[in-house]
């Protein structure tokens, strides 16, 4: 198995990937259109720096796996090019920012018989794993209601002189901040039957081209009612990332800032112990994001690549997330 890795896009999250790559293989090349960013990671990990993705693919044939960490709107282009060159791809969330592009990514992976993994590290949060087990084993009974909240802060400084907040490269808060929550909704509860949604740009104004608040009311395929409330207008800091589930035999709320704590649980005939401690949040400098479970992501992906079994998010999972996000945005019109 060729475990020579390359990274395209050398921002904050690329460092998290590099740390985990060297536990399993070798980082042989990095690429960024800003030379200084590529050189920093290249020097730290003795990799070749490139400033053109096409040149990296042509001039470093030893690459077996490409990790895509570029802006959202470039994920499809970079993933497809790597797949066409016969490389496996690990793509940061979101998969991309349009359903047709997601279809092209999936179909390209199938055609060239390569793996396309989408990073969904929140699936590994201990409270989320507990909820998944409860649901899979039917211990909560029929699900009646689901509420998912994400109340985070992304101020003007986050968007200044950046691709973030643009329609072309960011796509909106459901892609950049809250795609993990949409993935978990589908992974835990299945498909969505009906959607009504509202979005507004209430605080950031001309600093962004997308929304800063969105509210969704949905009916799930299992007939449960669901509400989603996402905001990047929380005052000064991230306040909450939560999932509340009401079932006929149990009720549970996962909370904290990043779906990292078990706030309460009551299940018929059971005493549920608190799960193990979660990892800290990903630190991006002047803000924090979802839980840092990239070590578990890589452990799972390596098991799959080496011929074993694993359950990490694949192209089909990523495609479904993009499809639901597009449906929500369409419902906002």
Short mmCIF file of N, CA and C in Angstrom, two decimals, residues 68-196:
data_model
loop_
_atom_site.label_atom_id
_atom_site.label_comp_id
_atom_site.label_asym_id
_atom_site.label_seq_id
_atom_site.Cartn_x
_atom_site.Cartn_y
_atom_site.Cartn_z
N UNK A 68 -7.06 17.04 0.60
CA UNK A 68 -7.54 18.31 0.06
C UNK A 68 -8.00 19.20 1.21
N UNK A 69 -7.28 20.31 1.41
CA UNK A 69 -7.57 21.26 2.48
C UNK A 69 -7.74 22.68 1.94
N UNK A 70 -8.11 22.80 0.69
CA UNK A 70 -8.28 24.10 0.04
C UNK A 70 -9.66 24.67 0.38
N UNK A 71 -9.95 25.92 -0.04
CA UNK A 71 -11.29 26.48 0.18
C UNK A 71 -12.38 25.58 -0.39
N UNK A 72 -13.55 25.64 0.23
CA UNK A 72 -14.67 24.75 -0.12
C UNK A 72 -14.93 24.66 -1.61
N UNK A 73 -14.94 25.82 -2.27
CA UNK A 73 -15.28 25.89 -3.68
C UNK A 73 -14.27 25.25 -4.60
N UNK A 74 -13.10 24.87 -4.07
CA UNK A 74 -12.06 24.22 -4.87
C UNK A 74 -11.95 22.73 -4.60
N UNK A 75 -12.71 22.23 -3.64
CA UNK A 75 -12.61 20.81 -3.27
C UNK A 75 -12.88 19.88 -4.44
N UNK A 76 -13.91 20.20 -5.22
CA UNK A 76 -14.26 19.31 -6.34
C UNK A 76 -13.15 19.27 -7.37
N UNK A 77 -12.66 20.44 -7.78
CA UNK A 77 -11.59 20.51 -8.79
C UNK A 77 -10.37 19.72 -8.35
N UNK A 78 -9.91 19.95 -7.13
CA UNK A 78 -8.68 19.30 -6.68
C UNK A 78 -8.88 17.80 -6.45
N UNK A 79 -10.03 17.42 -5.90
CA UNK A 79 -10.29 16.00 -5.68
C UNK A 79 -10.38 15.24 -6.99
N UNK A 80 -11.09 15.79 -7.96
CA UNK A 80 -11.26 15.11 -9.25
C UNK A 80 -9.93 14.97 -9.97
N UNK A 81 -9.11 16.00 -9.96
CA UNK A 81 -7.80 15.91 -10.61
C UNK A 81 -6.94 14.82 -9.97
N UNK A 82 -6.97 14.75 -8.64
CA UNK A 82 -6.18 13.73 -7.95
C UNK A 82 -6.70 12.33 -8.26
N UNK A 83 -8.00 12.16 -8.24
CA UNK A 83 -8.60 10.85 -8.55
C UNK A 83 -8.26 10.41 -9.97
N UNK A 84 -8.30 11.36 -10.91
CA UNK A 84 -7.98 11.04 -12.30
C UNK A 84 -6.52 10.61 -12.47
N UNK A 85 -5.67 11.03 -11.56
CA UNK A 85 -4.27 10.61 -11.58
C UNK A 85 -4.05 9.31 -10.80
N UNK A 86 -5.14 8.70 -10.34
CA UNK A 86 -5.04 7.42 -9.66
C UNK A 86 -4.73 7.51 -8.18
N UNK A 87 -4.95 8.67 -7.58
CA UNK A 87 -4.67 8.85 -6.15
C UNK A 87 -5.95 8.64 -5.33
N UNK A 88 -5.81 8.07 -4.15
CA UNK A 88 -6.89 8.13 -3.18
C UNK A 88 -6.98 9.56 -2.66
N UNK A 89 -8.17 9.96 -2.19
CA UNK A 89 -8.35 11.34 -1.73
C UNK A 89 -9.01 11.36 -0.36
N UNK A 90 -8.44 12.17 0.52
CA UNK A 90 -9.07 12.53 1.79
C UNK A 90 -9.42 14.00 1.68
N UNK A 91 -10.71 14.30 1.66
CA UNK A 91 -11.17 15.68 1.44
C UNK A 91 -11.75 16.24 2.72
N UNK A 92 -11.26 17.40 3.13
CA UNK A 92 -11.84 18.07 4.28
C UNK A 92 -13.29 18.43 4.00
N UNK A 93 -14.06 18.59 5.08
CA UNK A 93 -15.44 19.02 4.91
C UNK A 93 -15.46 20.48 4.43
N UNK A 94 -16.51 20.87 3.73
CA UNK A 94 -17.53 20.02 3.14
C UNK A 94 -16.98 19.33 1.89
N UNK A 95 -17.66 18.31 1.42
CA UNK A 95 -17.22 17.63 0.20
C UNK A 95 -17.02 18.64 -0.93
N UNK A 96 -17.98 19.53 -1.10
CA UNK A 96 -17.93 20.62 -2.08
C UNK A 96 -19.16 21.48 -1.82
N UNK A 97 -19.48 22.42 -2.69
CA UNK A 97 -20.60 23.31 -2.41
C UNK A 97 -21.66 23.30 -3.51
N UNK A 98 -21.75 22.20 -4.25
CA UNK A 98 -22.86 22.03 -5.18
C UNK A 98 -23.10 20.55 -5.40
N UNK A 99 -24.36 20.18 -5.56
CA UNK A 99 -24.71 18.77 -5.75
C UNK A 99 -24.15 18.20 -7.05
N UNK A 100 -24.21 18.93 -8.18
CA UNK A 100 -23.60 18.39 -9.40
C UNK A 100 -22.10 18.12 -9.24
N UNK A 101 -21.39 19.02 -8.54
CA UNK A 101 -19.96 18.80 -8.31
C UNK A 101 -19.73 17.57 -7.44
N UNK A 102 -20.58 17.38 -6.44
CA UNK A 102 -20.47 16.20 -5.58
C UNK A 102 -20.70 14.92 -6.36
N UNK A 103 -21.66 14.94 -7.27
CA UNK A 103 -21.89 13.78 -8.14
C UNK A 103 -20.66 13.47 -8.98
N UNK A 104 -20.05 14.51 -9.52
CA UNK A 104 -18.84 14.32 -10.34
C UNK A 104 -17.71 13.72 -9.53
N UNK A 105 -17.56 14.18 -8.30
CA UNK A 105 -16.52 13.63 -7.43
C UNK A 105 -16.77 12.15 -7.16
N UNK A 106 -18.00 11.82 -6.79
CA UNK A 106 -18.32 10.41 -6.50
C UNK A 106 -18.12 9.53 -7.73
N UNK A 107 -18.62 10.00 -8.87
CA UNK A 107 -18.54 9.19 -10.09
C UNK A 107 -17.10 9.02 -10.55
N UNK A 108 -16.28 10.05 -10.37
CA UNK A 108 -14.86 9.94 -10.73
C UNK A 108 -14.17 8.91 -9.86
N UNK A 109 -14.46 8.93 -8.56
CA UNK A 109 -13.87 7.94 -7.65
C UNK A 109 -14.26 6.52 -8.06
N UNK A 110 -15.52 6.34 -8.42
CA UNK A 110 -15.98 5.02 -8.85
C UNK A 110 -15.29 4.59 -10.15
N UNK A 111 -15.20 5.51 -11.10
CA UNK A 111 -14.63 5.17 -12.41
C UNK A 111 -13.17 4.75 -12.28
N UNK A 112 -12.41 5.47 -11.47
CA UNK A 112 -10.98 5.18 -11.33
C UNK A 112 -10.69 4.21 -10.19
N UNK A 113 -11.75 3.72 -9.55
CA UNK A 113 -11.63 2.74 -8.47
C UNK A 113 -10.69 3.21 -7.37
N UNK A 114 -10.91 4.43 -6.96
CA UNK A 114 -10.14 5.03 -5.87
C UNK A 114 -11.09 5.35 -4.72
N UNK A 115 -10.53 5.42 -3.53
CA UNK A 115 -11.31 5.82 -2.36
C UNK A 115 -11.40 7.34 -2.30
N UNK A 116 -12.57 7.84 -1.94
CA UNK A 116 -12.77 9.26 -1.67
C UNK A 116 -13.40 9.37 -0.29
N UNK A 117 -12.60 9.83 0.67
CA UNK A 117 -13.07 9.97 2.05
C UNK A 117 -13.36 11.45 2.34
N UNK A 118 -14.43 11.70 3.08
CA UNK A 118 -14.77 13.05 3.50
C UNK A 118 -14.58 13.12 5.01
N UNK A 119 -13.85 14.11 5.48
CA UNK A 119 -13.54 14.20 6.91
C UNK A 119 -14.79 14.61 7.69
N UNK A 120 -15.24 13.72 8.55
CA UNK A 120 -16.41 13.96 9.40
C UNK A 120 -16.06 13.55 10.82
N UNK A 121 -15.16 14.30 11.45
CA UNK A 121 -14.59 13.85 12.71
C UNK A 121 -15.56 13.89 13.88
N UNK A 122 -16.67 14.61 13.77
CA UNK A 122 -17.62 14.65 14.89
C UNK A 122 -18.31 13.31 15.12
N UNK A 123 -18.27 12.43 14.14
CA UNK A 123 -18.83 11.08 14.34
C UNK A 123 -18.10 10.33 15.45
N UNK A 124 -16.88 10.76 15.78
CA UNK A 124 -16.07 10.06 16.76
C UNK A 124 -16.17 10.67 18.16
N UNK A 125 -16.90 11.78 18.33
CA UNK A 125 -17.10 12.33 19.66
C UNK A 125 -17.75 11.27 20.56
N UNK A 126 -17.21 11.00 21.74
CA UNK A 126 -17.80 9.95 22.60
C UNK A 126 -19.30 10.10 22.85
N UNK A 127 -19.83 11.31 23.14
CA UNK A 127 -21.29 11.40 23.33
C UNK A 127 -22.06 11.07 22.05
N UNK A 128 -21.51 11.42 20.90
CA UNK A 128 -22.16 11.11 19.63
C UNK A 128 -22.15 9.61 19.39
N UNK A 129 -21.04 8.95 19.71
CA UNK A 129 -20.98 7.49 19.57
C UNK A 129 -22.02 6.81 20.47
N UNK A 130 -22.17 7.34 21.68
CA UNK A 130 -23.18 6.80 22.60
C UNK A 130 -24.57 6.92 21.99
N UNK A 131 -24.89 8.11 21.46
CA UNK A 131 -26.20 8.32 20.84
C UNK A 131 -26.41 7.37 19.66
N UNK A 132 -25.38 7.21 18.84
CA UNK A 132 -25.48 6.30 17.69
C UNK A 132 -25.79 4.88 18.14
N UNK A 133 -25.11 4.42 19.19
CA UNK A 133 -25.37 3.07 19.70
C UNK A 133 -26.79 2.94 20.23
N UNK A 134 -27.26 3.94 20.96
CA UNK A 134 -28.62 3.91 21.50
C UNK A 134 -29.65 3.81 20.38
N UNK A 135 -29.43 4.57 19.32
CA UNK A 135 -30.37 4.57 18.19
C UNK A 135 -30.30 3.25 17.43
N UNK A 136 -29.09 2.78 17.14
CA UNK A 136 -28.94 1.54 16.37
C UNK A 136 -29.53 0.34 17.10
N UNK A 137 -29.46 0.37 18.43
CA UNK A 137 -29.97 -0.74 19.24
C UNK A 137 -31.44 -0.57 19.62
N UNK A 138 -32.05 0.53 19.19
CA UNK A 138 -33.46 0.77 19.46
C UNK A 138 -33.79 1.07 20.90
N UNK A 139 -32.80 1.47 21.68
CA UNK A 139 -33.02 1.65 23.12
C UNK A 139 -33.78 2.92 23.47
N UNK A 140 -33.90 3.85 22.52
CA UNK A 140 -34.70 5.06 22.75
C UNK A 140 -36.13 4.90 22.25
N UNK A 141 -36.43 3.76 21.64
CA UNK A 141 -37.76 3.55 21.07
C UNK A 141 -37.97 4.42 19.84
N UNK A 142 -39.21 4.58 19.46
CA UNK A 142 -39.53 5.43 18.30
C UNK A 142 -39.14 6.88 18.60
N UNK A 143 -38.47 7.51 17.64
CA UNK A 143 -38.02 8.89 17.83
C UNK A 143 -39.16 9.84 17.48
N UNK A 144 -39.41 10.77 18.38
CA UNK A 144 -40.52 11.71 18.24
C UNK A 144 -40.03 13.08 17.76
N UNK A 145 -38.92 13.54 18.35
CA UNK A 145 -38.47 14.91 18.08
C UNK A 145 -36.95 15.00 18.18
N UNK A 146 -36.38 15.82 17.30
CA UNK A 146 -34.93 16.06 17.28
C UNK A 146 -34.70 17.56 17.17
N UNK A 147 -33.82 18.08 18.02
CA UNK A 147 -33.45 19.49 17.94
C UNK A 147 -31.93 19.59 17.86
N UNK A 148 -31.44 20.31 16.86
CA UNK A 148 -30.00 20.49 16.67
C UNK A 148 -29.69 21.98 16.65
N UNK A 149 -28.77 22.40 17.51
CA UNK A 149 -28.39 23.81 17.60
C UNK A 149 -26.89 23.98 17.41
N UNK A 150 -26.51 25.06 16.75
CA UNK A 150 -25.11 25.47 16.67
C UNK A 150 -25.05 26.97 16.82
N UNK A 151 -24.60 27.43 17.99
CA UNK A 151 -24.53 28.86 18.28
C UNK A 151 -23.05 29.23 18.45
N UNK A 152 -22.45 29.67 17.37
CA UNK A 152 -21.03 29.96 17.35
C UNK A 152 -20.78 31.43 17.03
N UNK A 153 -19.54 31.83 17.19
CA UNK A 153 -19.15 33.20 16.88
C UNK A 153 -18.13 33.23 15.75
N UNK A 154 -18.44 33.98 14.72
CA UNK A 154 -17.48 34.29 13.66
C UNK A 154 -17.63 35.78 13.36
N UNK A 155 -16.72 36.56 13.92
CA UNK A 155 -16.78 38.01 13.78
C UNK A 155 -16.18 38.51 12.49
N UNK A 156 -16.14 39.81 12.35
CA UNK A 156 -15.65 40.44 11.12
C UNK A 156 -14.21 40.05 10.81
N UNK A 157 -13.39 39.89 11.85
CA UNK A 157 -11.98 39.55 11.62
C UNK A 157 -11.82 38.21 10.93
N UNK A 158 -12.71 37.29 11.20
CA UNK A 158 -12.67 35.96 10.58
C UNK A 158 -12.80 36.04 9.07
N UNK A 159 -13.59 36.99 8.59
CA UNK A 159 -13.88 37.09 7.16
C UNK A 159 -13.00 38.10 6.42
N UNK A 160 -12.23 38.88 7.17
CA UNK A 160 -11.46 39.95 6.54
C UNK A 160 -10.37 39.39 5.63
N UNK A 161 -10.30 39.90 4.40
CA UNK A 161 -9.27 39.50 3.42
C UNK A 161 -9.21 37.98 3.26
N UNK A 162 -10.37 37.37 3.12
CA UNK A 162 -10.44 35.91 3.08
C UNK A 162 -11.48 35.44 2.08
N UNK A 163 -11.35 34.19 1.65
CA UNK A 163 -12.37 33.55 0.82
C UNK A 163 -13.62 33.22 1.63
N UNK A 164 -13.48 33.20 2.95
CA UNK A 164 -14.61 32.85 3.81
C UNK A 164 -15.72 33.90 3.69
N UNK A 165 -16.95 33.44 3.62
CA UNK A 165 -18.08 34.33 3.49
C UNK A 165 -18.45 34.66 2.06
N UNK A 166 -17.66 34.17 1.10
CA UNK A 166 -17.98 34.41 -0.31
C UNK A 166 -18.89 33.31 -0.83
N UNK A 167 -19.73 33.66 -1.79
CA UNK A 167 -20.63 32.66 -2.37
C UNK A 167 -19.86 31.63 -3.18
N UNK A 168 -18.80 32.06 -3.87
CA UNK A 168 -18.08 31.18 -4.79
C UNK A 168 -17.20 30.16 -4.08
N UNK A 169 -16.55 30.56 -2.99
CA UNK A 169 -15.57 29.68 -2.36
C UNK A 169 -15.99 29.16 -0.98
N UNK A 170 -16.90 29.86 -0.32
CA UNK A 170 -17.37 29.45 1.00
C UNK A 170 -18.69 28.68 0.88
N UNK A 171 -19.70 29.34 0.34
CA UNK A 171 -20.99 28.68 0.10
C UNK A 171 -22.04 28.94 1.14
N UNK A 172 -21.65 29.34 2.35
CA UNK A 172 -22.61 29.59 3.42
C UNK A 172 -22.30 28.80 4.67
N UNK A 173 -22.96 29.17 5.77
CA UNK A 173 -22.61 28.58 7.06
C UNK A 173 -22.95 27.09 7.16
N UNK A 174 -23.91 26.62 6.36
CA UNK A 174 -24.20 25.18 6.40
C UNK A 174 -23.05 24.36 5.83
N UNK A 175 -22.27 24.94 4.95
CA UNK A 175 -21.11 24.26 4.40
C UNK A 175 -19.88 24.43 5.30
N UNK A 176 -19.58 25.66 5.68
CA UNK A 176 -18.31 25.94 6.35
C UNK A 176 -18.35 25.65 7.84
N UNK A 177 -19.39 26.09 8.53
CA UNK A 177 -19.44 25.88 9.97
C UNK A 177 -20.23 24.62 10.38
N UNK A 178 -21.34 24.34 9.70
CA UNK A 178 -22.28 23.37 10.26
C UNK A 178 -22.55 22.14 9.40
N UNK A 179 -21.69 21.87 8.43
CA UNK A 179 -21.90 20.65 7.62
C UNK A 179 -21.76 19.40 8.47
N UNK A 180 -20.95 19.45 9.54
CA UNK A 180 -20.84 18.30 10.43
C UNK A 180 -22.19 17.97 11.06
N UNK A 181 -22.95 19.00 11.41
CA UNK A 181 -24.24 18.79 12.05
C UNK A 181 -25.23 18.15 11.07
N UNK A 182 -25.18 18.59 9.81
CA UNK A 182 -26.05 17.99 8.80
C UNK A 182 -25.67 16.53 8.57
N UNK A 183 -24.36 16.26 8.52
CA UNK A 183 -23.91 14.87 8.38
C UNK A 183 -24.43 14.01 9.52
N UNK A 184 -24.34 14.52 10.75
CA UNK A 184 -24.81 13.75 11.90
C UNK A 184 -26.31 13.53 11.86
N UNK A 185 -27.05 14.54 11.43
CA UNK A 185 -28.50 14.40 11.30
C UNK A 185 -28.84 13.20 10.40
N UNK A 186 -28.19 13.12 9.24
CA UNK A 186 -28.47 12.05 8.29
C UNK A 186 -27.95 10.71 8.81
N UNK A 187 -26.74 10.72 9.34
CA UNK A 187 -26.10 9.49 9.84
C UNK A 187 -26.90 8.87 10.98
N UNK A 188 -27.44 9.72 11.85
CA UNK A 188 -28.15 9.23 13.03
C UNK A 188 -29.62 8.89 12.76
N UNK A 189 -30.27 9.70 11.92
CA UNK A 189 -31.73 9.61 11.83
C UNK A 189 -32.26 9.30 10.43
N UNK A 190 -31.40 9.27 9.43
CA UNK A 190 -31.87 8.95 8.09
C UNK A 190 -32.26 10.18 7.30
N UNK A 191 -33.00 9.96 6.24
CA UNK A 191 -33.30 11.03 5.29
C UNK A 191 -34.36 11.99 5.82
N UNK A 192 -34.49 13.11 5.10
CA UNK A 192 -35.44 14.15 5.46
C UNK A 192 -36.56 14.17 4.43
N UNK A 193 -37.81 14.19 4.91
CA UNK A 193 -38.96 14.15 4.01
C UNK A 193 -39.36 15.56 3.56
N UNK A 194 -39.56 16.46 4.50
CA UNK A 194 -40.03 17.81 4.18
C UNK A 194 -39.15 18.84 4.88
N UNK A 195 -38.96 19.98 4.21
CA UNK A 195 -38.10 21.03 4.76
C UNK A 195 -38.75 22.39 4.56
N UNK A 196 -38.72 23.20 5.63
CA UNK A 196 -39.01 24.62 5.54
C UNK A 196 -37.84 25.35 6.20
#
